[in-house]
Amino acid sequence: MKRYRKGLGGLLADLHQDFRFEIAGALFVLGLFLVIIAALGYVPQARSWVEGVAVLGNIVTGLGPWIFWETIIASVVMLIGGLDFADTIKKSREFEKLINTTSKEVFLKNRKRIVALATEALPERYWRRMERKRLELKVRD
């Protein structure tokens, strides 16, 4: 059974770990949407088009002089989401590479890294997969 961390910080870390793909993807899409809004606010030709679309016109008009800060926040949110998503993909590929073995010796050699990825970095389904592989190869603790 997977152990959860204590406290509010532990709860947030566990939520991020369990919903890593979803959170990173949502941050990236939110950042992309905000960048599009910023571009519509900065480009003069787009600004005249936006005035004809009620919702976008209200958003750009409401931001007014704050469009500069919205652009910076949009870039940061998109960057964080993209980097977190790339890191998650990298770690899941590494886990797949390490766990796809039929050799008990190779599994034991890489066990420390597999356990670290499964317990600290990736969602719980990877931990369950590691446990199944451990039972399949008859590895004792």
Tab-separated table of N, CA and C in Angstrom:
chain	number	residue	atom	x	y	z
A	1	MET	N	0.841	-1.174	0.000
A	1	MET	CA	0.000	0.000	0.000
A	1	MET	C	0.888	1.239	0.000
A	2	LYS	N	0.521	2.198	-0.808
A	2	LYS	CA	1.298	3.419	-0.922
A	2	LYS	C	1.090	4.299	0.306
A	3	ARG	N	2.148	4.898	0.764
A	3	ARG	CA	2.060	5.796	1.920
A	3	ARG	C	1.888	7.225	1.439
A	4	TYR	N	0.999	7.950	2.109
A	4	TYR	CA	0.775	9.350	1.785
A	4	TYR	C	1.504	10.221	2.797
A	5	ARG	N	1.898	11.405	2.354
A	5	ARG	CA	2.631	12.334	3.213
A	5	ARG	C	1.673	13.083	4.128
A	6	LYS	N	2.215	13.615	5.214
A	6	LYS	CA	1.404	14.321	6.207
A	6	LYS	C	1.405	15.820	5.934
A	7	GLY	N	0.370	16.491	6.394
A	7	GLY	CA	0.286	17.935	6.328
A	7	GLY	C	-0.270	18.435	5.004
A	8	LEU	N	-0.477	19.755	4.953
A	8	LEU	CA	-1.029	20.385	3.758
A	8	LEU	C	-0.062	20.289	2.582
A	9	GLY	N	1.218	20.519	2.860
A	9	GLY	CA	2.221	20.400	1.799
A	9	GLY	C	2.288	18.986	1.245
A	10	GLY	N	2.165	18.006	2.131
A	10	GLY	CA	2.151	16.613	1.700
A	10	GLY	C	0.928	16.295	0.859
A	11	LEU	N	-0.222	16.854	1.272
A	11	LEU	CA	-1.448	16.650	0.504
A	11	LEU	C	-1.308	17.218	-0.905
A	12	LEU	N	-0.780	18.445	-1.003
A	12	LEU	CA	-0.595	19.060	-2.319
A	12	LEU	C	0.408	18.284	-3.165
A	13	ALA	N	1.480	17.813	-2.533
A	13	ALA	CA	2.474	17.021	-3.263
A	13	ALA	C	1.871	15.705	-3.741
A	14	ASP	N	1.064	15.063	-2.905
A	14	ASP	CA	0.415	13.810	-3.302
A	14	ASP	C	-0.592	14.030	-4.427
A	15	LEU	N	-1.351	15.129	-4.348
A	15	LEU	CA	-2.292	15.440	-5.424
A	15	LEU	C	-1.554	15.683	-6.734
A	16	HIS	N	-0.454	16.428	-6.660
A	16	HIS	CA	0.336	16.672	-7.869
A	16	HIS	C	0.891	15.368	-8.416
A	17	GLN	N	1.357	14.509	-7.539
A	17	GLN	CA	1.925	13.239	-7.982
A	17	GLN	C	0.855	12.349	-8.620
A	18	ASP	N	-0.315	12.265	-8.009
A	18	ASP	CA	-1.361	11.376	-8.513
A	18	ASP	C	-2.040	11.904	-9.778
A	19	PHE	N	-2.064	13.217	-9.955
A	19	PHE	CA	-2.712	13.808	-11.130
A	19	PHE	C	-1.716	14.617	-11.957
A	20	ARG	N	-0.516	14.101	-12.066
A	20	ARG	CA	0.573	14.802	-12.720
A	20	ARG	C	0.295	15.137	-14.177
A	21	PHE	N	-0.153	14.159	-14.946
A	21	PHE	CA	-0.423	14.385	-16.365
A	21	PHE	C	-1.534	15.417	-16.545
A	22	GLU	N	-2.589	15.286	-15.759
A	22	GLU	CA	-3.745	16.165	-15.893
A	22	GLU	C	-3.417	17.605	-15.505
A	23	ILE	N	-2.699	17.776	-14.397
A	23	ILE	CA	-2.359	19.127	-13.935
A	23	ILE	C	-1.426	19.816	-14.922
A	24	ALA	N	-0.404	19.106	-15.386
A	24	ALA	CA	0.548	19.696	-16.330
A	24	ALA	C	-0.145	20.066	-17.636
A	25	GLY	N	-0.998	19.188	-18.126
A	25	GLY	CA	-1.724	19.478	-19.365
A	25	GLY	C	-2.662	20.663	-19.212
A	26	ALA	N	-3.364	20.725	-18.079
A	26	ALA	CA	-4.290	21.832	-17.837
A	26	ALA	C	-3.547	23.161	-17.721
A	27	LEU	N	-2.403	23.171	-17.042
A	27	LEU	CA	-1.615	24.405	-16.937
A	27	LEU	C	-1.126	24.863	-18.308
A	28	PHE	N	-0.681	23.916	-19.123
A	28	PHE	CA	-0.198	24.278	-20.456
A	28	PHE	C	-1.327	24.862	-21.306
A	29	VAL	N	-2.498	24.231	-21.283
A	29	VAL	CA	-3.635	24.720	-22.074
A	29	VAL	C	-4.100	26.083	-21.559
A	30	LEU	N	-4.140	26.263	-20.242
A	30	LEU	CA	-4.510	27.561	-19.674
A	30	LEU	C	-3.521	28.640	-20.108
A	31	GLY	N	-2.221	28.326	-20.039
A	31	GLY	CA	-1.204	29.275	-20.482
A	31	GLY	C	-1.341	29.611	-21.950
A	32	LEU	N	-1.645	28.615	-22.767
A	32	LEU	CA	-1.832	28.843	-24.200
A	32	LEU	C	-3.030	29.756	-24.455
A	33	PHE	N	-4.128	29.522	-23.737
A	33	PHE	CA	-5.304	30.384	-23.867
A	33	PHE	C	-4.973	31.824	-23.473
A	34	LEU	N	-4.240	31.984	-22.380
A	34	LEU	CA	-3.875	33.333	-21.932
A	34	LEU	C	-2.932	34.022	-22.915
A	35	VAL	N	-2.043	33.265	-23.542
A	35	VAL	CA	-1.147	33.841	-24.554
A	35	VAL	C	-1.954	34.311	-25.761
A	36	ILE	N	-2.957	33.532	-26.152
A	36	ILE	CA	-3.805	33.944	-27.280
A	36	ILE	C	-4.556	35.226	-26.939
A	37	ILE	N	-5.080	35.315	-25.720
A	37	ILE	CA	-5.765	36.544	-25.285
A	37	ILE	C	-4.796	37.723	-25.320
A	38	ALA	N	-3.559	37.504	-24.852
A	38	ALA	CA	-2.560	38.580	-24.862
A	38	ALA	C	-2.233	39.003	-26.289
A	39	ALA	N	-2.103	38.045	-27.184
A	39	ALA	CA	-1.813	38.381	-28.585
A	39	ALA	C	-2.964	39.173	-29.193
A	40	LEU	N	-4.192	38.783	-28.874
A	40	LEU	CA	-5.347	39.526	-29.385
A	40	LEU	C	-5.380	40.950	-28.833
A	41	GLY	N	-4.879	41.144	-27.629
A	41	GLY	CA	-4.856	42.475	-27.037
A	41	GLY	C	-3.744	43.357	-27.571
A	42	TYR	N	-2.638	42.760	-28.027
A	42	TYR	CA	-1.491	43.540	-28.481
A	42	TYR	C	-1.517	43.869	-29.971
A	43	VAL	N	-1.959	42.956	-30.799
A	43	VAL	CA	-1.919	43.152	-32.257
A	43	VAL	C	-3.089	44.047	-32.670
A	44	PRO	N	-2.798	45.198	-33.304
A	44	PRO	CA	-3.873	46.147	-33.645
A	44	PRO	C	-4.959	45.556	-34.555
A	45	GLN	N	-4.566	44.776	-35.563
A	45	GLN	CA	-5.568	44.188	-36.460
A	45	GLN	C	-6.459	43.205	-35.694
A	46	ALA	N	-5.869	42.456	-34.790
A	46	ALA	CA	-6.640	41.496	-34.000
A	46	ALA	C	-7.549	42.223	-33.013
A	47	ARG	N	-7.080	43.346	-32.500
A	47	ARG	CA	-7.889	44.101	-31.529
A	47	ARG	C	-9.180	44.599	-32.179
A	48	SER	N	-9.091	45.033	-33.436
A	48	SER	CA	-10.310	45.488	-34.115
A	48	SER	C	-11.260	44.317	-34.371
A	49	TRP	N	-10.722	43.136	-34.643
A	49	TRP	CA	-11.568	41.947	-34.827
A	49	TRP	C	-12.208	41.523	-33.503
A	50	VAL	N	-11.428	41.622	-32.418
A	50	VAL	CA	-11.905	41.206	-31.092
A	50	VAL	C	-13.093	42.045	-30.651
A	51	GLU	N	-13.123	43.304	-31.031
A	51	GLU	CA	-14.229	44.171	-30.618
A	51	GLU	C	-15.566	43.677	-31.165
A	52	GLY	N	-15.527	42.911	-32.261
A	52	GLY	CA	-16.747	42.348	-32.833
A	52	GLY	C	-17.210	41.081	-32.132
A	53	VAL	N	-16.310	40.423	-31.385
A	53	VAL	CA	-16.663	39.200	-30.653
A	53	VAL	C	-16.892	39.592	-29.192
A	54	ALA	N	-18.118	39.426	-28.733
A	54	ALA	CA	-18.520	39.967	-27.430
A	54	ALA	C	-17.652	39.476	-26.275
A	55	VAL	N	-17.474	38.172	-26.147
A	55	VAL	CA	-16.752	37.625	-24.990
A	55	VAL	C	-15.293	38.058	-25.006
A	56	LEU	N	-14.636	37.890	-26.144
A	56	LEU	CA	-13.221	38.272	-26.231
A	56	LEU	C	-13.044	39.777	-26.064
A	57	GLY	N	-13.969	40.542	-26.621
A	57	GLY	CA	-13.900	41.995	-26.467
A	57	GLY	C	-13.990	42.411	-25.011
A	58	ASN	N	-14.883	41.773	-24.262
A	58	ASN	CA	-15.016	42.075	-22.831
A	58	ASN	C	-13.752	41.707	-22.063
A	59	ILE	N	-13.150	40.565	-22.402
A	59	ILE	CA	-11.933	40.135	-21.708
A	59	ILE	C	-10.795	41.111	-21.972
A	60	VAL	N	-10.564	41.436	-23.243
A	60	VAL	CA	-9.453	42.335	-23.599
A	60	VAL	C	-9.692	43.733	-23.041
A	61	THR	N	-10.926	44.222	-23.116
A	61	THR	CA	-11.239	45.544	-22.566
A	61	THR	C	-11.077	45.548	-21.050
A	62	GLY	N	-11.509	44.475	-20.405
A	62	GLY	CA	-11.389	44.372	-18.948
A	62	GLY	C	-9.943	44.348	-18.481
A	63	LEU	N	-9.082	43.720	-19.269
A	63	LEU	CA	-7.662	43.688	-18.891
A	63	LEU	C	-7.020	45.061	-19.034
A	64	GLY	N	-7.420	45.783	-20.068
A	64	GLY	CA	-6.924	47.141	-20.278
A	64	GLY	C	-5.412	47.244	-20.196
A	65	PRO	N	-4.897	48.119	-19.309
A	65	PRO	CA	-3.443	48.289	-19.207
A	65	PRO	C	-2.737	47.106	-18.532
A	66	TRP	N	-3.501	46.182	-17.962
A	66	TRP	CA	-2.908	45.019	-17.303
A	66	TRP	C	-2.537	43.918	-18.294
A	67	ILE	N	-2.749	44.160	-19.574
A	67	ILE	CA	-2.463	43.143	-20.587
A	67	ILE	C	-0.984	42.751	-20.575
A	68	PHE	N	-0.107	43.686	-20.217
A	68	PHE	CA	1.331	43.387	-20.134
A	68	PHE	C	1.591	42.315	-19.079
A	69	TRP	N	1.004	42.493	-17.886
A	69	TRP	CA	1.211	41.526	-16.808
A	69	TRP	C	0.528	40.197	-17.117
A	70	GLU	N	-0.594	40.262	-17.797
A	70	GLU	CA	-1.273	39.029	-18.208
A	70	GLU	C	-0.394	38.241	-19.170
A	71	THR	N	0.321	38.933	-20.033
A	71	THR	CA	1.231	38.277	-20.974
A	71	THR	C	2.361	37.575	-20.228
A	72	ILE	N	2.921	38.232	-19.234
A	72	ILE	CA	4.010	37.625	-18.456
A	72	ILE	C	3.495	36.408	-17.687
A	73	ILE	N	2.349	36.545	-17.031
A	73	ILE	CA	1.778	35.420	-16.286
A	73	ILE	C	1.444	34.270	-17.233
A	74	ALA	N	0.900	34.590	-18.410
A	74	ALA	CA	0.569	33.548	-19.392
A	74	ALA	C	1.812	32.783	-19.819
A	75	SER	N	2.890	33.499	-20.056
A	75	SER	CA	4.133	32.843	-20.468
A	75	SER	C	4.672	31.938	-19.369
A	76	VAL	N	4.631	32.412	-18.140
A	76	VAL	CA	5.133	31.619	-17.011
A	76	VAL	C	4.269	30.368	-16.798
A	77	VAL	N	2.948	30.517	-16.848
A	77	VAL	CA	2.045	29.375	-16.654
A	77	VAL	C	2.253	28.344	-17.761
A	78	MET	N	2.376	28.813	-19.002
A	78	MET	CA	2.587	27.889	-20.116
A	78	MET	C	3.940	27.189	-19.993
A	79	LEU	N	4.959	27.914	-19.581
A	79	LEU	CA	6.284	27.330	-19.404
A	79	LEU	C	6.278	26.275	-18.291
A	80	ILE	N	5.667	26.584	-17.161
A	80	ILE	CA	5.595	25.625	-16.050
A	80	ILE	C	4.831	24.371	-16.473
A	81	GLY	N	3.692	24.549	-17.117
A	81	GLY	CA	2.909	23.404	-17.575
A	81	GLY	C	3.662	22.553	-18.578
A	82	GLY	N	4.329	23.193	-19.527
A	82	GLY	CA	5.088	22.450	-20.535
A	82	GLY	C	6.268	21.704	-19.951
A	83	LEU	N	7.012	22.358	-19.066
A	83	LEU	CA	8.167	21.695	-18.454
A	83	LEU	C	7.740	20.545	-17.545
A	84	ASP	N	6.669	20.736	-16.790
A	84	ASP	CA	6.180	19.670	-15.915
A	84	ASP	C	5.684	18.482	-16.739
A	85	PHE	N	5.000	18.758	-17.834
A	85	PHE	CA	4.520	17.679	-18.696
A	85	PHE	C	5.694	16.927	-19.321
A	86	ALA	N	6.700	17.660	-19.789
A	86	ALA	CA	7.885	17.017	-20.374
A	86	ALA	C	8.616	16.171	-19.333
A	87	ASP	N	8.726	16.681	-18.111
A	87	ASP	CA	9.378	15.927	-17.038
A	87	ASP	C	8.604	14.650	-16.712
A	88	THR	N	7.285	14.748	-16.708
A	88	THR	CA	6.455	13.576	-16.438
A	88	THR	C	6.630	12.522	-17.526
A	89	ILE	N	6.633	12.947	-18.772
A	89	ILE	CA	6.830	12.014	-19.891
A	89	ILE	C	8.203	11.367	-19.790
A	90	LYS	N	9.218	12.162	-19.469
A	90	LYS	CA	10.584	11.635	-19.351
A	90	LYS	C	10.663	10.565	-18.261
A	91	LYS	N	10.066	10.846	-17.108
A	91	LYS	CA	10.114	9.891	-15.997
A	91	LYS	C	9.293	8.641	-16.289
A	92	SER	N	8.160	8.789	-16.946
A	92	SER	CA	7.362	7.598	-17.262
A	92	SER	C	8.072	6.731	-18.294
A	93	ARG	N	8.756	7.330	-19.253
A	93	ARG	CA	9.536	6.547	-20.222
A	93	ARG	C	10.698	5.832	-19.545
A	94	GLU	N	11.357	6.526	-18.617
A	94	GLU	CA	12.451	5.886	-17.883
A	94	GLU	C	11.927	4.699	-17.082
A	95	PHE	N	10.787	4.872	-16.430
A	95	PHE	CA	10.184	3.784	-15.661
A	95	PHE	C	9.862	2.602	-16.571
A	96	GLU	N	9.264	2.874	-17.726
A	96	GLU	CA	8.930	1.807	-18.674
A	96	GLU	C	10.182	1.057	-19.110
A	97	LYS	N	11.230	1.799	-19.382
A	97	LYS	CA	12.486	1.183	-19.824
A	97	LYS	C	13.067	0.290	-18.725
A	98	LEU	N	13.018	0.751	-17.492
A	98	LEU	CA	13.595	-0.013	-16.387
A	98	LEU	C	12.757	-1.234	-16.009
A	99	ILE	N	11.444	-1.124	-16.103
A	99	ILE	CA	10.602	-2.223	-15.618
A	99	ILE	C	10.344	-3.295	-16.682
A	100	ASN	N	10.529	-2.968	-17.941
A	100	ASN	CA	10.304	-3.948	-19.009
A	100	ASN	C	11.501	-4.873	-19.142
A	101	THR	N	11.612	-5.796	-18.224
A	101	THR	CA	12.684	-6.783	-18.242
A	101	THR	C	12.132	-8.116	-17.748
A	102	THR	N	12.723	-9.180	-18.226
A	102	THR	CA	12.347	-10.508	-17.731
A	102	THR	C	13.420	-11.052	-16.803
A	103	SER	N	14.493	-10.291	-16.654
A	103	SER	CA	15.617	-10.727	-15.834
A	103	SER	C	15.479	-10.199	-14.404
A	104	LYS	N	15.538	-11.111	-13.463
A	104	LYS	CA	15.477	-10.731	-12.053
A	104	LYS	C	16.711	-9.919	-11.675
A	105	GLU	N	17.864	-10.273	-12.234
A	105	GLU	CA	19.117	-9.579	-11.929
A	105	GLU	C	19.060	-8.115	-12.372
A	106	VAL	N	18.557	-7.874	-13.580
A	106	VAL	CA	18.448	-6.502	-14.087
A	106	VAL	C	17.439	-5.716	-13.249
A	107	PHE	N	16.339	-6.363	-12.877
A	107	PHE	CA	15.334	-5.701	-12.052
A	107	PHE	C	15.923	-5.303	-10.702
A	108	LEU	N	16.668	-6.210	-10.075
A	108	LEU	CA	17.276	-5.908	-8.774
A	108	LEU	C	18.335	-4.819	-8.892
A	109	LYS	N	19.067	-4.820	-9.993
A	109	LYS	CA	20.095	-3.794	-10.202
A	109	LYS	C	19.459	-2.401	-10.301
A	110	ASN	N	18.304	-2.320	-10.950
A	110	ASN	CA	17.627	-1.034	-11.159
A	110	ASN	C	16.535	-0.764	-10.129
A	111	ARG	N	16.421	-1.603	-9.126
A	111	ARG	CA	15.313	-1.523	-8.178
A	111	ARG	C	15.243	-0.187	-7.436
A	112	LYS	N	16.371	0.329	-7.028
A	112	LYS	CA	16.380	1.585	-6.267
A	112	LYS	C	15.756	2.722	-7.085
A	113	ARG	N	16.129	2.825	-8.352
A	113	ARG	CA	15.584	3.881	-9.214
A	113	ARG	C	14.108	3.620	-9.533
A	114	ILE	N	13.748	2.360	-9.750
A	114	ILE	CA	12.351	2.019	-10.029
A	114	ILE	C	11.469	2.403	-8.845
A	115	VAL	N	11.919	2.075	-7.640
A	115	VAL	CA	11.150	2.412	-6.433
A	115	VAL	C	11.054	3.928	-6.275
A	116	ALA	N	12.148	4.636	-6.528
A	116	ALA	CA	12.128	6.099	-6.406
A	116	ALA	C	11.130	6.710	-7.389
A	117	LEU	N	11.135	6.249	-8.620
A	117	LEU	CA	10.195	6.780	-9.610
A	117	LEU	C	8.754	6.440	-9.237
A	118	ALA	N	8.524	5.200	-8.821
A	118	ALA	CA	7.158	4.751	-8.541
A	118	ALA	C	6.575	5.391	-7.288
A	119	THR	N	7.396	5.659	-6.292
A	119	THR	CA	6.856	6.187	-5.035
A	119	THR	C	6.915	7.703	-4.934
A	120	GLU	N	7.895	8.328	-5.547
A	120	GLU	CA	8.087	9.770	-5.356
A	120	GLU	C	7.704	10.635	-6.552
A	121	ALA	N	7.697	10.074	-7.758
A	121	ALA	CA	7.556	10.933	-8.924
A	121	ALA	C	6.315	10.670	-9.767
A	122	LEU	N	5.869	9.436	-9.830
A	122	LEU	CA	4.801	9.086	-10.762
A	122	LEU	C	3.524	8.693	-10.026
A	123	PRO	N	2.385	8.693	-10.737
A	123	PRO	CA	1.113	8.323	-10.101
A	123	PRO	C	1.115	6.908	-9.532
A	124	GLU	N	0.112	6.615	-8.726
A	124	GLU	CA	0.046	5.356	-7.980
A	124	GLU	C	-0.011	4.128	-8.880
A	125	ARG	N	-0.551	4.264	-10.077
A	125	ARG	CA	-0.633	3.095	-10.962
A	125	ARG	C	0.747	2.545	-11.309
A	126	TYR	N	1.763	3.397	-11.306
A	126	TYR	CA	3.131	2.932	-11.553
A	126	TYR	C	3.641	2.133	-10.358
A	127	TRP	N	3.259	2.530	-9.156
A	127	TRP	CA	3.653	1.791	-7.955
A	127	TRP	C	3.029	0.397	-7.972
A	128	ARG	N	1.730	0.329	-8.347
A	128	ARG	CA	1.065	-0.978	-8.431
A	128	ARG	C	1.718	-1.852	-9.495
A	129	ARG	N	2.120	-1.237	-10.586
A	129	ARG	CA	2.791	-1.990	-11.647
A	129	ARG	C	4.132	-2.536	-11.183
A	130	MET	N	4.868	-1.734	-10.403
A	130	MET	CA	6.140	-2.188	-9.847
A	130	MET	C	5.915	-3.378	-8.909
A	131	GLU	N	4.866	-3.311	-8.097
A	131	GLU	CA	4.564	-4.410	-7.179
A	131	GLU	C	4.213	-5.690	-7.939
A	132	ARG	N	3.435	-5.558	-9.012
A	132	ARG	CA	3.104	-6.741	-9.824
A	132	ARG	C	4.352	-7.356	-10.442
A	133	LYS	N	5.252	-6.505	-10.919
A	133	LYS	CA	6.494	-7.003	-11.522
A	133	LYS	C	7.355	-7.687	-10.467
A	134	ARG	N	7.388	-7.124	-9.266
A	134	ARG	CA	8.156	-7.723	-8.174
A	134	ARG	C	7.620	-9.115	-7.845
A	135	LEU	N	6.306	-9.264	-7.824
A	135	LEU	CA	5.704	-10.572	-7.567
A	135	LEU	C	5.938	-11.535	-8.732
A	136	GLU	N	5.877	-11.011	-9.940
A	136	GLU	CA	6.104	-11.842	-11.129
A	136	GLU	C	7.510	-12.429	-11.142
A	137	LEU	N	8.496	-11.614	-10.750
A	137	LEU	CA	9.889	-12.076	-10.740
A	137	LEU	C	10.265	-12.750	-9.422
A	138	LYS	N	9.314	-12.817	-8.495
A	138	LYS	CA	9.525	-13.454	-7.179
A	138	LYS	C	10.686	-12.819	-6.413
A	139	VAL	N	10.655	-11.496	-6.348
A	139	VAL	CA	11.681	-10.746	-5.616
A	139	VAL	C	11.216	-10.594	-4.177
A	140	ARG	N	12.074	-10.967	-3.240
A	140	ARG	CA	11.754	-10.817	-1.816
A	140	ARG	C	12.271	-9.471	-1.319
A	141	ASP	N	11.623	-8.954	-0.294
A	141	ASP	CA	12.070	-7.674	0.292
A	141	ASP	C	13.262	-7.855	1.179
